[in-house]
PDB file of N, CA and C in Angstrom:
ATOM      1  N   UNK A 142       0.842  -1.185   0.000  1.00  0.00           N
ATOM      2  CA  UNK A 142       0.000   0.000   0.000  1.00  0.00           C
ATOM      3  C   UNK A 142       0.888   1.250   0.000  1.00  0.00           C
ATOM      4  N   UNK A 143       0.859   2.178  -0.432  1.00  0.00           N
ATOM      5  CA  UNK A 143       1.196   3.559  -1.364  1.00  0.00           C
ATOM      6  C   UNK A 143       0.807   4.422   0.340  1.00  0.00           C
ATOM      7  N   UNK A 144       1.851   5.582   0.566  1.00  0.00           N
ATOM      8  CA  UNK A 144       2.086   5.993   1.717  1.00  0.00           C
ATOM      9  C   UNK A 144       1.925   7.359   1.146  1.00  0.00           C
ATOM     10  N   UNK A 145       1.761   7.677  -0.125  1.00  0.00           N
ATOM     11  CA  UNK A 145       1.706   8.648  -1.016  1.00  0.00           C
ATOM     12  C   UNK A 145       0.391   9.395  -1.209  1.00  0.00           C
ATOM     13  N   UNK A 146      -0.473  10.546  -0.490  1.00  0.00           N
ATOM     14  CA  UNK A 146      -1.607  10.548  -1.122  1.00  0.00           C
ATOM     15  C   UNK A 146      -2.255  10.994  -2.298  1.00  0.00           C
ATOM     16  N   UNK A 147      -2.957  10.929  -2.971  1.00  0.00           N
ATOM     17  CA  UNK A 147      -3.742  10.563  -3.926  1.00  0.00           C
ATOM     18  C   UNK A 147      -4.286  11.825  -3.920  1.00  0.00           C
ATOM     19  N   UNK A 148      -4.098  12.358  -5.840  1.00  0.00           N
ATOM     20  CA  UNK A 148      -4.291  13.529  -5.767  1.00  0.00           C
ATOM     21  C   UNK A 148      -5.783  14.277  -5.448  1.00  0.00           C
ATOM     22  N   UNK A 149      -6.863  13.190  -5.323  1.00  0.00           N
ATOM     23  CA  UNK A 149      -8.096  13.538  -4.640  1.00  0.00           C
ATOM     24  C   UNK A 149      -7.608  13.781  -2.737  1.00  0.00           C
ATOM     25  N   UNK A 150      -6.770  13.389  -2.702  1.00  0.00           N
ATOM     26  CA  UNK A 150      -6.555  13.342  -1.206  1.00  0.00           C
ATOM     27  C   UNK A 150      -5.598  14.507  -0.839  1.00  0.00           C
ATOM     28  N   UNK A 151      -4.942  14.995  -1.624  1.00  0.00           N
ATOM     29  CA  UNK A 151      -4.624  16.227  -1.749  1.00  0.00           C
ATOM     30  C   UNK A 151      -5.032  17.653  -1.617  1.00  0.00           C
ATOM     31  N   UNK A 152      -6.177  17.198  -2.681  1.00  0.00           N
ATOM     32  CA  UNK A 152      -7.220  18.217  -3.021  1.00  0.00           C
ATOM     33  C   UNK A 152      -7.988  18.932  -1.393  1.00  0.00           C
ATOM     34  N   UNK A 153      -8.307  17.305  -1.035  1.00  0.00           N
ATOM     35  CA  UNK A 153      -8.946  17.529   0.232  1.00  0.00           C
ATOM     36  C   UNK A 153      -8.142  18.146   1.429  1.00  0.00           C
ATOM     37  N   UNK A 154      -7.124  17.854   1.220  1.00  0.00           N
ATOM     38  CA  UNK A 154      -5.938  18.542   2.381  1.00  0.00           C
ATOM     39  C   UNK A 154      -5.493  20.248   2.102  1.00  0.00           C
ATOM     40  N   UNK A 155      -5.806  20.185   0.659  1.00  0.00           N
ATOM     41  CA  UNK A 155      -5.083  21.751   0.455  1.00  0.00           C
ATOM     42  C   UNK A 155      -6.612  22.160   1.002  1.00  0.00           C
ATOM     43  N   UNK A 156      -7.689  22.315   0.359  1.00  0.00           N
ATOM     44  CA  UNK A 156      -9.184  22.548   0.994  1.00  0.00           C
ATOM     45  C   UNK A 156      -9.120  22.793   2.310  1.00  0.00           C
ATOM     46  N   UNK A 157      -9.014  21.861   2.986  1.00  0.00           N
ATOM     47  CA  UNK A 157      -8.997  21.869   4.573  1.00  0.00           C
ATOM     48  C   UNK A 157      -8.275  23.090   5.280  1.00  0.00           C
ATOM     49  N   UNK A 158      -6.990  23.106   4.396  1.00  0.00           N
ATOM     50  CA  UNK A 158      -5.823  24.238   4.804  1.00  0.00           C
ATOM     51  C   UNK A 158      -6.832  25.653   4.723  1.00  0.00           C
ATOM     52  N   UNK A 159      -7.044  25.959   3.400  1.00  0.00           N
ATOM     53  CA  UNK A 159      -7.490  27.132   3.042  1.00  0.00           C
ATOM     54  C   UNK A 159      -9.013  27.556   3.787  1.00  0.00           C
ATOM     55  N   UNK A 160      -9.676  26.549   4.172  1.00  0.00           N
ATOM     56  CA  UNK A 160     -10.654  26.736   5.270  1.00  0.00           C
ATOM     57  C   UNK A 160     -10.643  27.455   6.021  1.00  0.00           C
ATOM     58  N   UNK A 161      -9.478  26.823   6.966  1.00  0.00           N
ATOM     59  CA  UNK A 161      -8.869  27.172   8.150  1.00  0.00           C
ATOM     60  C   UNK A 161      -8.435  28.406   8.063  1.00  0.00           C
ATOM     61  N   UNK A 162      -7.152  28.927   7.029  1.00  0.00           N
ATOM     62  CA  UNK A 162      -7.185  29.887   6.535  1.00  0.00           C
ATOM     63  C   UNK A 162      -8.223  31.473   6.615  1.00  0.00           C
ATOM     64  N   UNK A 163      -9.164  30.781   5.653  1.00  0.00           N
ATOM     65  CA  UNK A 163     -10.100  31.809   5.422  1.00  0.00           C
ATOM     66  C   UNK A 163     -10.675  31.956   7.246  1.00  0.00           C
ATOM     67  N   UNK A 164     -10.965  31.406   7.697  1.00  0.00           N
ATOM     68  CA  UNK A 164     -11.638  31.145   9.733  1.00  0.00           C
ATOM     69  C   UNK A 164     -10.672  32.792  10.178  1.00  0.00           C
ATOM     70  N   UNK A 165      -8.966  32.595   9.764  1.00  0.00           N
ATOM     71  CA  UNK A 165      -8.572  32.846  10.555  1.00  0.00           C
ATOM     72  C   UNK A 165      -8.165  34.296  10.128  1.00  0.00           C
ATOM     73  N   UNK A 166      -8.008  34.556   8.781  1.00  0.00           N
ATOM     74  CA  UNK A 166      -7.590  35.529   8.021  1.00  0.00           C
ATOM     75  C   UNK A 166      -8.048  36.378   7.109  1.00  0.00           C
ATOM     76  N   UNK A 167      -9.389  35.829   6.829  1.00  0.00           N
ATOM     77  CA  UNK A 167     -10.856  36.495   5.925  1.00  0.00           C
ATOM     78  C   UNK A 167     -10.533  36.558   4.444  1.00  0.00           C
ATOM     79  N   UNK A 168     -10.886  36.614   3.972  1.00  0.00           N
ATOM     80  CA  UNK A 168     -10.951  35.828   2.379  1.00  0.00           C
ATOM     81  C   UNK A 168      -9.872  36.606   1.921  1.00  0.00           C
ATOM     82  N   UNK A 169      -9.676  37.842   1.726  1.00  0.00           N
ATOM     83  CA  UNK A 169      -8.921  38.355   1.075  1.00  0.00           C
ATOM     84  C   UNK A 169      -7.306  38.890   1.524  1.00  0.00           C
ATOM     85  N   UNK A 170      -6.936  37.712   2.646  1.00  0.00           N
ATOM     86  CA  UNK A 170      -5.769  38.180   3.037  1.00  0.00           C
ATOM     87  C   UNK A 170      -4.577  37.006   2.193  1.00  0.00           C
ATOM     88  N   UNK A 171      -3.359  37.623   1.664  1.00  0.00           N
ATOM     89  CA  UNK A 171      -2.691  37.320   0.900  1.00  0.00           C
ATOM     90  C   UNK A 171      -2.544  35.810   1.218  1.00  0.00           C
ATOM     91  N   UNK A 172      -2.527  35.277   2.252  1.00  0.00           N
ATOM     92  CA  UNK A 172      -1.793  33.536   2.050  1.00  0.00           C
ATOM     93  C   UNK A 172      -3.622  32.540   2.174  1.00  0.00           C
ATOM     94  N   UNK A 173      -4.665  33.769   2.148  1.00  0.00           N
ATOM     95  CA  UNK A 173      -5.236  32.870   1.497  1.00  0.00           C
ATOM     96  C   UNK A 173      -5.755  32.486  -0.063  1.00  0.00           C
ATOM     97  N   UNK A 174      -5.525  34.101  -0.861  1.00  0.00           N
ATOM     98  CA  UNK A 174      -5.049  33.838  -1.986  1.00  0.00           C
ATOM     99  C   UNK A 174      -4.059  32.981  -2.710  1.00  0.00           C
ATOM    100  N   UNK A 175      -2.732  32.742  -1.644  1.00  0.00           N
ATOM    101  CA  UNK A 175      -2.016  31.815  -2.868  1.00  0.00           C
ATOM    102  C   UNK A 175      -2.289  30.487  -2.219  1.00  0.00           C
ATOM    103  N   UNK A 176      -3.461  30.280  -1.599  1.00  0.00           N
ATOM    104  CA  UNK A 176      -3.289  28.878  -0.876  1.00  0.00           C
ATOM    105  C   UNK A 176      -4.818  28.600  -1.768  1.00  0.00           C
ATOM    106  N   UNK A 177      -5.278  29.314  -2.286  1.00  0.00           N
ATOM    107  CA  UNK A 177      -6.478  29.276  -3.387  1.00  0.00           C
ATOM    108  C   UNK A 177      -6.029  28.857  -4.565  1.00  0.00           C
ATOM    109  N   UNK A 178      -5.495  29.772  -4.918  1.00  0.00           N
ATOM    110  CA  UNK A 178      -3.640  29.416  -6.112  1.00  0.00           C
ATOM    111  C   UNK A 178      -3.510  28.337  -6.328  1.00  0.00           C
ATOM    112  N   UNK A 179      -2.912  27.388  -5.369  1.00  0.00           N
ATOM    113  CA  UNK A 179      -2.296  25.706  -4.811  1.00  0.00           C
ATOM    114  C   UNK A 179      -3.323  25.012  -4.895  1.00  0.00           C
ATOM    115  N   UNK A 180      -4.578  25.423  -4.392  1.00  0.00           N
ATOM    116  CA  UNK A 180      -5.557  24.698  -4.632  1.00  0.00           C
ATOM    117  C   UNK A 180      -5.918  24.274  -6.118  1.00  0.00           C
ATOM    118  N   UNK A 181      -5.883  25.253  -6.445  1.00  0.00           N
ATOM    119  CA  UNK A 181      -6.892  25.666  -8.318  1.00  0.00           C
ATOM    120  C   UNK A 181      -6.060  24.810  -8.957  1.00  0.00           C
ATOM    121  N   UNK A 182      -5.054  24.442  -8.757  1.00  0.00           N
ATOM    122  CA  UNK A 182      -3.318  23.883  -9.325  1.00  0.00           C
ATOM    123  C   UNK A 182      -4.059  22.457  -9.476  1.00  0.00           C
ATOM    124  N   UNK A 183      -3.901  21.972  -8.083  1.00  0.00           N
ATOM    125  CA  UNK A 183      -4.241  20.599  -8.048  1.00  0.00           C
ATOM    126  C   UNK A 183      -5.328  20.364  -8.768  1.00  0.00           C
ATOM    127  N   UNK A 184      -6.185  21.253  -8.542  1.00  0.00           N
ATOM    128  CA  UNK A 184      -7.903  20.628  -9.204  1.00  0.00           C
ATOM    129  C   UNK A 184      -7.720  20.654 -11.048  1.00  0.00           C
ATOM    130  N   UNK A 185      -6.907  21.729 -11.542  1.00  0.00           N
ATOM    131  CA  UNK A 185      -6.291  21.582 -12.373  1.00  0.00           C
ATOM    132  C   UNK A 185      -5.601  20.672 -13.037  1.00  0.00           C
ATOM    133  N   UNK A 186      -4.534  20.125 -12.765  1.00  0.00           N
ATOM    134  CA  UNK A 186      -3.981  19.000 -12.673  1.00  0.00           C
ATOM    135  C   UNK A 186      -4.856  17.885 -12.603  1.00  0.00           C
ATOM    136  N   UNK A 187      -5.694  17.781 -11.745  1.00  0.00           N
ATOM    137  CA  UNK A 187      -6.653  16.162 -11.545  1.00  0.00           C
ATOM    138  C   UNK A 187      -7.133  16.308 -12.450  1.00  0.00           C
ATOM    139  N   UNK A 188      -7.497  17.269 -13.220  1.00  0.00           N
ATOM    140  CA  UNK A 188      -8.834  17.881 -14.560  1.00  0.00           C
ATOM    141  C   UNK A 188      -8.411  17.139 -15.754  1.00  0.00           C
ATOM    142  N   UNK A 189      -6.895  17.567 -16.081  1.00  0.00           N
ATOM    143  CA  UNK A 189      -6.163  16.999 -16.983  1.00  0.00           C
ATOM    144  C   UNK A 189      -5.589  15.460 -17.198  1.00  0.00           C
ATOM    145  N   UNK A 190      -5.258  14.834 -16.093  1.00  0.00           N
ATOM    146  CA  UNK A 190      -5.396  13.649 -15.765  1.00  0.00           C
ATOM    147  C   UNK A 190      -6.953  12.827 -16.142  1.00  0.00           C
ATOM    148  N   UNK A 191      -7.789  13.259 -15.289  1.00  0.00           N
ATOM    149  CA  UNK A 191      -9.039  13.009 -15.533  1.00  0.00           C
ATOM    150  C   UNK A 191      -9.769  12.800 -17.235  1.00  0.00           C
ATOM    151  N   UNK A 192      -9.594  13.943 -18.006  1.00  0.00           N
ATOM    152  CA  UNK A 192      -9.631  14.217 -19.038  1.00  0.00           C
ATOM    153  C   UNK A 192      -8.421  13.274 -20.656  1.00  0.00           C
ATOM    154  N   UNK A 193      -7.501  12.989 -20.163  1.00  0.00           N
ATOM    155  CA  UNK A 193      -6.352  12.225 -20.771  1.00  0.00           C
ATOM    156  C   UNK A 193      -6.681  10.887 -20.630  1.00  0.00           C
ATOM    157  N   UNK A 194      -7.277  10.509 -19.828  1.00  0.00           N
ATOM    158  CA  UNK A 194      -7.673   9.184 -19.269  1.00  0.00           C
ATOM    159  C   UNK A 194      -8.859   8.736 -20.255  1.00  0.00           C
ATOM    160  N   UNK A 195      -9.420   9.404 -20.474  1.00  0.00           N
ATOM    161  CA  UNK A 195     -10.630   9.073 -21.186  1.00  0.00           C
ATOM    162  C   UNK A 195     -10.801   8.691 -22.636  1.00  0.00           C
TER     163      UNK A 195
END
């Protein structure tokens, strides 16, 4: 078994981050913009994967 997570499991971890984030720092403060950034990346990435696959 793979100790590596899975870029859906990723997704869910950068999410979680930027949550927290936004709780603590309100939408428009800079590290939750580039942690929106990191996010959009991955979902990006899975999109293309997703899409190539098919």
């Amino acid at each position: 078994m793979s100790t590596n997570p899975t870029i859906k499991e990723k997704i869910e971890q950068e999410r979680d981050v930027l949550n927290k984030l936004v709780s603590i720092h309100g939408i428009e403060h800079p590290l939750v913009i580039k942690q929106s950034e990191r996010l959009d990346e991955l979902i990006n990435q899975h999109n293309k994967t997703k899409k190539s696959s098919s």
